[in-house]
PDB file of C-alpha atoms and ligand atoms in Angstrom:
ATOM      1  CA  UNK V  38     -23.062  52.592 -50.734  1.00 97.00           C
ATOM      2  CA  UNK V  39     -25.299  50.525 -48.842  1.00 98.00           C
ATOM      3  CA  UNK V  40     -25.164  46.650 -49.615  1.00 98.00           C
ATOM      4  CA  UNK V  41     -27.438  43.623 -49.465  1.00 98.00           C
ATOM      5  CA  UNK V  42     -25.481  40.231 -48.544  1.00 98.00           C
ATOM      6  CA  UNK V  43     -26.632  37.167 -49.940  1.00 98.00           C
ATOM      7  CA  UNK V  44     -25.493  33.920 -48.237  1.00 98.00           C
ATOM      8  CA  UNK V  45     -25.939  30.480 -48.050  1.00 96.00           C
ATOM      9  CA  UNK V  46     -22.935  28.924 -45.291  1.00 94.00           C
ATOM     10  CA  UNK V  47     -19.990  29.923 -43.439  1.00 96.00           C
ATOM     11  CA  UNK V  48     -20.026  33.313 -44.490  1.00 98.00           C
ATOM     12  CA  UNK V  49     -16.021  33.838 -44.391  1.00 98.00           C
ATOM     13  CA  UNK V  50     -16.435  36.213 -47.869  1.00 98.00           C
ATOM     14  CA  UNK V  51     -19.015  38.383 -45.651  1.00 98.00           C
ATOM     15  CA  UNK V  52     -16.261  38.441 -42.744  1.00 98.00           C
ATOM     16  CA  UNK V  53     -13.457  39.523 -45.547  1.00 98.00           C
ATOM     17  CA  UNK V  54     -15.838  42.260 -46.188  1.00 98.00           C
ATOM     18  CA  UNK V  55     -16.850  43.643 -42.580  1.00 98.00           C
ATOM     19  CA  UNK V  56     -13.004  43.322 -41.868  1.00 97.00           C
ATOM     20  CA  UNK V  57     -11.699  45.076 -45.054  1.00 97.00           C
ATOM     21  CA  UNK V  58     -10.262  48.370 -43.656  1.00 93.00           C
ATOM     22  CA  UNK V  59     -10.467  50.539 -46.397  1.00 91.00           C
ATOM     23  CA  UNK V  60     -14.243  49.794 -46.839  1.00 95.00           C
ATOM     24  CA  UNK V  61     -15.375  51.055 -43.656  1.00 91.00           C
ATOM     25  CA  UNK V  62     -15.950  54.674 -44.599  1.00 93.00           C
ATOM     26  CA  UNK V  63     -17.791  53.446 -48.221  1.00 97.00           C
ATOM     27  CA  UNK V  64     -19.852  50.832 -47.409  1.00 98.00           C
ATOM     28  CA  UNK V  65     -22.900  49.805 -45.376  1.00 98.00           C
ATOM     29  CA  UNK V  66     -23.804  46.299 -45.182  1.00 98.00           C
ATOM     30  CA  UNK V  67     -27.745  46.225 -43.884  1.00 98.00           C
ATOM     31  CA  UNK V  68     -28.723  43.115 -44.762  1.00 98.00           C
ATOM     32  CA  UNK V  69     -27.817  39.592 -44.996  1.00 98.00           C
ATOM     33  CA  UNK V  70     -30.066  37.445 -47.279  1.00 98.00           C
ATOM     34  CA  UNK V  71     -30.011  33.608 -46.756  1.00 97.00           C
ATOM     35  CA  UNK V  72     -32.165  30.933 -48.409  1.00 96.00           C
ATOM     36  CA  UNK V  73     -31.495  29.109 -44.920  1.00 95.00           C
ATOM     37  CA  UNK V  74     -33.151  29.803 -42.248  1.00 94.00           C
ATOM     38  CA  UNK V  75     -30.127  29.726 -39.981  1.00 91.00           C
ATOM     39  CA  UNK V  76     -26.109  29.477 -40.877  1.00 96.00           C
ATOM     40  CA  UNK V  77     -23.197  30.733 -39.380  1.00 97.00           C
ATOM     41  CA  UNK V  78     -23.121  34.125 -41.724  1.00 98.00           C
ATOM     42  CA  UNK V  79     -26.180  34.586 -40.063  1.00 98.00           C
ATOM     43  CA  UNK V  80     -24.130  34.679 -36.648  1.00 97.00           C
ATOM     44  CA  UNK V  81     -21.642  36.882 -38.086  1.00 98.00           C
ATOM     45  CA  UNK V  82     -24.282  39.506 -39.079  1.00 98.00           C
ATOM     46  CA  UNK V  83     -25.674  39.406 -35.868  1.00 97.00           C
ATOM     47  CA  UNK V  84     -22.167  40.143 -34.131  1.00 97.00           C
ATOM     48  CA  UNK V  85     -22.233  43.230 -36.503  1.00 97.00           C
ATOM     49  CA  UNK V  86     -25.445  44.423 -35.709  1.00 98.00           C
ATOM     50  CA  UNK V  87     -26.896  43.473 -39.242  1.00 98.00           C
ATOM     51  CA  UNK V  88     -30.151  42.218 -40.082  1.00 97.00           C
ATOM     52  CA  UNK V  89     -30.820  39.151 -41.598  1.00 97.00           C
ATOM     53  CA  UNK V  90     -33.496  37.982 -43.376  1.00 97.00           C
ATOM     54  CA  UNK V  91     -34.667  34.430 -44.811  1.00 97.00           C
ATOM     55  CA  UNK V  92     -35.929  34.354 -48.472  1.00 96.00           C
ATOM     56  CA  UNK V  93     -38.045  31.297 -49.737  1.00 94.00           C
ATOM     57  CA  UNK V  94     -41.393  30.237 -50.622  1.00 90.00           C
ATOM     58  CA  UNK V  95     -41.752  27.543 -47.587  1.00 91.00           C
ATOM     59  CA  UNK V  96     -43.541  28.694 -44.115  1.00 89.00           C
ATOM     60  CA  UNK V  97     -41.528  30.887 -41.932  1.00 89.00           C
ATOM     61  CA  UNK V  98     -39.919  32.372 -44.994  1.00 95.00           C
ATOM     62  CA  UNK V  99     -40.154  35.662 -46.587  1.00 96.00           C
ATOM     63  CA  UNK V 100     -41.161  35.916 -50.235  1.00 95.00           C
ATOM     64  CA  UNK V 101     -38.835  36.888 -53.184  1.00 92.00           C
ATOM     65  CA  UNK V 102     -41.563  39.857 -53.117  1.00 92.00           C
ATOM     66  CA  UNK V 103     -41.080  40.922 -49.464  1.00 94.00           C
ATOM     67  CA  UNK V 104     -37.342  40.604 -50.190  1.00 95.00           C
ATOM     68  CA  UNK V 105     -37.056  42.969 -53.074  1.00 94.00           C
ATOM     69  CA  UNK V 106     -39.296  45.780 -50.774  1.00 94.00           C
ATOM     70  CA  UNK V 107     -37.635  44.924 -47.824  1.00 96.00           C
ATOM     71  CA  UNK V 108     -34.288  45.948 -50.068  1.00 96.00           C
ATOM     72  CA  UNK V 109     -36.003  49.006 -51.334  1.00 95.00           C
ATOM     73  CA  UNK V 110     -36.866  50.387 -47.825  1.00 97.00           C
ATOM     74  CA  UNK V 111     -33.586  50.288 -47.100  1.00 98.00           C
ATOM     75  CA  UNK V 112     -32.231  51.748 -49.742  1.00 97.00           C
ATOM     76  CA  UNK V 113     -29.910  48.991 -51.009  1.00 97.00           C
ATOM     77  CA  UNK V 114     -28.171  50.058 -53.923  1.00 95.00           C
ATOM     78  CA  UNK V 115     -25.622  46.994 -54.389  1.00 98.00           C
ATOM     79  CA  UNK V 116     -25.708  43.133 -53.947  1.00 98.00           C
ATOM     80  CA  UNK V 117     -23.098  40.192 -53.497  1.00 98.00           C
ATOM     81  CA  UNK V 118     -23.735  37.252 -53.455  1.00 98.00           C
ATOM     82  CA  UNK V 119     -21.207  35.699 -51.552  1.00 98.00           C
ATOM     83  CA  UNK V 120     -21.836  31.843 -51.459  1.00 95.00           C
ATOM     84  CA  UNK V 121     -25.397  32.010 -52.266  1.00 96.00           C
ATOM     85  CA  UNK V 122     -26.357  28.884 -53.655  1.00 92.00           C
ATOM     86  CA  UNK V 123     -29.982  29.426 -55.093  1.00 92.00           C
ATOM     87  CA  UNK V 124     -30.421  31.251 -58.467  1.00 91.00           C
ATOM     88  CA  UNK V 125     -31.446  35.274 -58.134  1.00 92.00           C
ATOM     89  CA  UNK V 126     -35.193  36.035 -58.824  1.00 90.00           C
ATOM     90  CA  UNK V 127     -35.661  37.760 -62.260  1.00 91.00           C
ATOM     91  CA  UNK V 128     -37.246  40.823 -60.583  1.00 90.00           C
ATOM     92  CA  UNK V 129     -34.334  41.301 -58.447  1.00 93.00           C
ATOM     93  CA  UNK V 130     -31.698  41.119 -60.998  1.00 94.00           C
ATOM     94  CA  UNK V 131     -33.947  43.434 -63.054  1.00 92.00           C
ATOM     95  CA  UNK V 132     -34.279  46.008 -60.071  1.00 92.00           C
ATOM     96  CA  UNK V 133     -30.721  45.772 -59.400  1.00 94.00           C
ATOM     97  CA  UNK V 134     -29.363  45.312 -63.343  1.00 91.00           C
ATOM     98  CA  UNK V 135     -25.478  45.869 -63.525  1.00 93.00           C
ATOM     99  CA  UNK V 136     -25.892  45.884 -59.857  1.00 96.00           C
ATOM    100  CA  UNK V 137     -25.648  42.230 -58.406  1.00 97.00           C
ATOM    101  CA  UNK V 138     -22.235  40.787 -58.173  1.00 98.00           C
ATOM    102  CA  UNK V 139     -21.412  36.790 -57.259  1.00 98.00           C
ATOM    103  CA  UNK V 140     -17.832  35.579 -56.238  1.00 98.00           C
ATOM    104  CA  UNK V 141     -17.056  32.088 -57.615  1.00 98.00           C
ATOM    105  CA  UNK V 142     -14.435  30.040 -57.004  1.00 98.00           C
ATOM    106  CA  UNK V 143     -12.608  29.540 -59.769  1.00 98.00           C
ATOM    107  CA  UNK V 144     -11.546  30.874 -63.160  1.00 98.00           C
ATOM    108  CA  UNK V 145     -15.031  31.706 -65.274  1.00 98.00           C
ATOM    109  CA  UNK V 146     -16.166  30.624 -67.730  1.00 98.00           C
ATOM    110  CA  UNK V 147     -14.702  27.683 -66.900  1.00 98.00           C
ATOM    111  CA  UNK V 148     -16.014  25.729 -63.915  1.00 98.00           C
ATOM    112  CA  UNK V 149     -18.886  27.213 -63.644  1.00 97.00           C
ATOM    113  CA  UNK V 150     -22.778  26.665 -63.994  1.00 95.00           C
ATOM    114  CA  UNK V 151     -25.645  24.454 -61.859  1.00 92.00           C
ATOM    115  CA  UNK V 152     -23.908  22.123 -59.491  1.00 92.00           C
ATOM    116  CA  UNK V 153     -20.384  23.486 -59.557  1.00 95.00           C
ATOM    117  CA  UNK V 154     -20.401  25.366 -55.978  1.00 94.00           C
ATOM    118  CA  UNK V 155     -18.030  25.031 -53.124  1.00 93.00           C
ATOM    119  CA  UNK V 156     -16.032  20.955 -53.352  1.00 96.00           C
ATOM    120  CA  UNK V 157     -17.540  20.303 -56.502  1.00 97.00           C
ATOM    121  CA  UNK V 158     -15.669  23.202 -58.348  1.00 98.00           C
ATOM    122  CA  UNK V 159     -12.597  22.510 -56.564  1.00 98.00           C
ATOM    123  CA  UNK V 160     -13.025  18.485 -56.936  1.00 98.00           C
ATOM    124  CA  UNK V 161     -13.610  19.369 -61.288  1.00 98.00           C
ATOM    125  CA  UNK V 162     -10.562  22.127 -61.392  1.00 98.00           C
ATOM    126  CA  UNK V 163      -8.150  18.924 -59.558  1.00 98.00           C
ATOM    127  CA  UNK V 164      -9.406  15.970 -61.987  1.00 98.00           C
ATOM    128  CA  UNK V 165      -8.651  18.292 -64.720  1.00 98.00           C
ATOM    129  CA  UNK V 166      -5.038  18.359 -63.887  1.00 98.00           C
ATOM    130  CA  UNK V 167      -5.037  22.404 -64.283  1.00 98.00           C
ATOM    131  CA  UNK V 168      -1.758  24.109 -62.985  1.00 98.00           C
ATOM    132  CA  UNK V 169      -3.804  27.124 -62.324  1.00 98.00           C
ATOM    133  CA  UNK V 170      -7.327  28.039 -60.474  1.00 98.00           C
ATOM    134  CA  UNK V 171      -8.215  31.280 -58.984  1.00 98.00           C
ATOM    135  CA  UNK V 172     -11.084  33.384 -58.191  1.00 98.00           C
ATOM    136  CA  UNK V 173     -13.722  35.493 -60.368  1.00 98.00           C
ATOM    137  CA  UNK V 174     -15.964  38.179 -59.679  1.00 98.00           C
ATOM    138  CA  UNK V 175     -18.856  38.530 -61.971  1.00 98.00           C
ATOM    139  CA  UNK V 176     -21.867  40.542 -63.148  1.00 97.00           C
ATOM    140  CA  UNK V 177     -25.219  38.068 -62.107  1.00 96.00           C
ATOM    141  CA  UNK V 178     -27.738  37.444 -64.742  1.00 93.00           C
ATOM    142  CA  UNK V 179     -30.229  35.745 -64.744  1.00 91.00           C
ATOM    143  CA  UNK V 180     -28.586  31.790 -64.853  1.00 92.00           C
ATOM    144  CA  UNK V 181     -25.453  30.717 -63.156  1.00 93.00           C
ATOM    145  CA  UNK V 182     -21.901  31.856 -63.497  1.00 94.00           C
ATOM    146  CA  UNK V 183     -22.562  33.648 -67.046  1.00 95.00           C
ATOM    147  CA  UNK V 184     -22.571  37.480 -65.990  1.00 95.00           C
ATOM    148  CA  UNK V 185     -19.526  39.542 -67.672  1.00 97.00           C
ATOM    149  CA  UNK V 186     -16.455  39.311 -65.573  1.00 98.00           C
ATOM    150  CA  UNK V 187     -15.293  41.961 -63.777  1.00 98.00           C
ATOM    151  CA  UNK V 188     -12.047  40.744 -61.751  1.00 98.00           C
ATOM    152  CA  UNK V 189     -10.115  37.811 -61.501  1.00 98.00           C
ATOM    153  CA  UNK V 190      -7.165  36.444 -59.483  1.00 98.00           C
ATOM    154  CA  UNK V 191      -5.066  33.437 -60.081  1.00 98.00           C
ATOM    155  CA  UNK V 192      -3.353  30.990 -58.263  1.00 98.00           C
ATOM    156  CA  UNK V 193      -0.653  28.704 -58.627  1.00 98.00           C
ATOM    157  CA  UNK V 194      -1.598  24.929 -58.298  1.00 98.00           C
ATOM    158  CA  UNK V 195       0.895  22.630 -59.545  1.00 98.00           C
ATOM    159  CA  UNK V 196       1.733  21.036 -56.628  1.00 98.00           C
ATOM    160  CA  UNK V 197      -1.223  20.602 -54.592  1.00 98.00           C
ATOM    161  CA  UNK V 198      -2.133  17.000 -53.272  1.00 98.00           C
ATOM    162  CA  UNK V 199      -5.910  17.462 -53.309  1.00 98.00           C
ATOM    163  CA  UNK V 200      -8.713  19.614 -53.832  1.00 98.00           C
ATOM    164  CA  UNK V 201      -9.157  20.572 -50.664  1.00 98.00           C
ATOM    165  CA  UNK V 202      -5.582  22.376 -51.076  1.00 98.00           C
ATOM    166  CA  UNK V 203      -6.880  24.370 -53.723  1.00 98.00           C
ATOM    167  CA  UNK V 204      -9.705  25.463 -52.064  1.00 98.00           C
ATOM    168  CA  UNK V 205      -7.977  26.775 -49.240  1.00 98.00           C
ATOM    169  CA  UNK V 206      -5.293  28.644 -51.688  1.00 98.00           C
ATOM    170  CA  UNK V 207      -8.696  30.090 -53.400  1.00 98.00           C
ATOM    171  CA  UNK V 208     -10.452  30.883 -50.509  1.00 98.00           C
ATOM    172  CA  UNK V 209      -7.151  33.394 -49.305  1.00 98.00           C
ATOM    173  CA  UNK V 210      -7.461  34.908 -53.054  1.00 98.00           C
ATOM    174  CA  UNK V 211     -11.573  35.232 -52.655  1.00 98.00           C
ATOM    175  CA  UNK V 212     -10.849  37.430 -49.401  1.00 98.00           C
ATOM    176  CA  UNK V 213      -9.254  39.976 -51.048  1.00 98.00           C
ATOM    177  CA  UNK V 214     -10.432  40.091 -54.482  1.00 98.00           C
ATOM    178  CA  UNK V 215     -14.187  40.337 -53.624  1.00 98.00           C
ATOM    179  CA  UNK V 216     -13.739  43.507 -51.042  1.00 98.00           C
ATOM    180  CA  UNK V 217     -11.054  44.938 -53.667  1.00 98.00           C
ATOM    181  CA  UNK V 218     -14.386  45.019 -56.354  1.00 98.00           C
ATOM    182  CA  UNK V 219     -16.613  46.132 -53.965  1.00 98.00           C
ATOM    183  CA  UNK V 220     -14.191  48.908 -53.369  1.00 98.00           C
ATOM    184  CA  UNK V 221     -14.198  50.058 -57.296  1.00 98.00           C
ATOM    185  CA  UNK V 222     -18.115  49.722 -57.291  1.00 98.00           C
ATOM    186  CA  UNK V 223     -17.760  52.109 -54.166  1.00 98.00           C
ATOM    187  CA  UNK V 224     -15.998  54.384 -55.807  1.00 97.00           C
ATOM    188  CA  UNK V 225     -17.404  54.218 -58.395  1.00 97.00           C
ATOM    189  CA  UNK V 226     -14.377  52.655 -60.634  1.00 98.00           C
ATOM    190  CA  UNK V 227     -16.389  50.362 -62.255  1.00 98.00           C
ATOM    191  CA  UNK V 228     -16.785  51.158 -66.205  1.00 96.00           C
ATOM    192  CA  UNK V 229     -18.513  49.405 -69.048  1.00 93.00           C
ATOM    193  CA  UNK V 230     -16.663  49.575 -72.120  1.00 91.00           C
ATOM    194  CA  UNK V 231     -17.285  47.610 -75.674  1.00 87.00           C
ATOM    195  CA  UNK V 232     -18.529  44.829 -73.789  1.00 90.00           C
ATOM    196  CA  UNK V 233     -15.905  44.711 -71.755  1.00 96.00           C
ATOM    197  CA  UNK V 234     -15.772  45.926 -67.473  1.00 97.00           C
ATOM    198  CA  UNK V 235     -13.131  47.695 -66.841  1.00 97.00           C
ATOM    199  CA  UNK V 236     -11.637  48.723 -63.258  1.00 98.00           C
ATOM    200  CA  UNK V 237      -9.850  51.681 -63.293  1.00 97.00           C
ATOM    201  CA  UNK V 238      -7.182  52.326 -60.591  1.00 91.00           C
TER     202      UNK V 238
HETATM  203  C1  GRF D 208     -16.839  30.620 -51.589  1.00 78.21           C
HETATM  204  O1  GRF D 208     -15.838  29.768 -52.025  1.00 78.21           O
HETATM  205  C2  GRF D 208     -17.503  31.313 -52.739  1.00 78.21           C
HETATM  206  O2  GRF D 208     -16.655  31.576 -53.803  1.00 78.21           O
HETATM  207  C3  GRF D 208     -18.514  30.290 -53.168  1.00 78.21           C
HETATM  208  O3  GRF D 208     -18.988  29.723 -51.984  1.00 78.21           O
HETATM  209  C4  GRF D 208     -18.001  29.835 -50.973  1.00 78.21           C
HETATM  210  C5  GRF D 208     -18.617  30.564 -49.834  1.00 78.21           C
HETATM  211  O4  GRF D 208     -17.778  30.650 -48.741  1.00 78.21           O
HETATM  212  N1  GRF D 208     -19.492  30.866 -54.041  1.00 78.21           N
HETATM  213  P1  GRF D 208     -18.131  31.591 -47.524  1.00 78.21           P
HETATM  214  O5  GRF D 208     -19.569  31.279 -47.105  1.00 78.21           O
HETATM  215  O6  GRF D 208     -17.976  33.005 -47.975  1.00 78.21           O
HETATM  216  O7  GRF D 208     -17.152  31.208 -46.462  1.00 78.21           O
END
């Protein structure tokens, strides 16, 4: 399966991925996509050998356009969107429909939507005094965080100090949950039933 990366930071979910053993044989990563025109998932990439490529409509960026036939011409069947902060273009989530996947951290549906990314989750899920957070994988449509779930993982939070504790607990649960999904999609695992995804082992 070959697979687009979409990034917008430090790129540790992309590292989980290129590191995952068991994914080495199914999957391809040959491109990473950033809105920014340079961040350190951009350096990891390059250490693999992977392309990246800049998407915006400002100078020295390539269209939305170029993107989706870039994509196409290398025959990316698959997309995550692993800490890509900008909302998907409609013609790429309709190219790519069941086919675009986002890791969030936290426990969809709630804390989730515009503006809750990376602190600001983890700063919402602490001031709520919630005992649990975790990590969900998700179908991407076309607004934020409201795809169908596919996978989730929780994690125990009852005694952390401050959010930056629960991110870090998250973050370890985001590592494996994302390349365990990717995994299922690879092998093809991945089943839509009654509204409902399924995984089957
Ligand atoms: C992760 O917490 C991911 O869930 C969120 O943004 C963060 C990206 O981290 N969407 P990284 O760039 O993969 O290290």
């Amino acid at each position: 399966m070959k697979i687009a990366v979409f990034v917008s930071g430090r790129g540790s979910n992309l590292s989980a991925l290129l590191n995952y053993p068991d994914l080495i044989n199914l999957i391809e990563i040959v491109a990473v996509v950033s809105d920014k025109i340079d961040c350190k998932a951009f350096e990891i990439a390059r250490e693999f050998g992977i392309n990246t490529f800049t998407m915006g409509e400002e100078n020295g960026k390539i269209s939305q356009n170029d993107i989706t036939s870039i994509l196409k011409k290398l025959e990316v069947d698959f997309v995550v969107l692993a800490g890509y902060l900008k909302l998907i273009p409609n013609e790429l989530i309709e190219k790519f429909e069941n086919k675009i996947v986002n890791i969030h951290p936290a426990l969809l549906p709630s804390f989730g939507g515009k503006g809750m990314y990376g602190s600001y989750v983890h700063r919402a899920v602490f001031n709520s005094s919630a005992k649990v957070s975790g990590a969900t994988v998700h179908m991407v449509d076309k607004t934020y965080d409201t795809g169908k779930i596919i996978a989730q993982k929780c994690v125990d939070i009852s005694d952390v100090k401050n959010p930056e504790e629960i991110a870090e607990r998250v973050l370890k649960i985001e590592h494996q949950l994302l390349p365990e999904v990717v995994k299922a999609f690879a092998e093809n695992r991945v089943k839509i039933e009654s509204e409902r995804i399924i995984i089957i082992n």
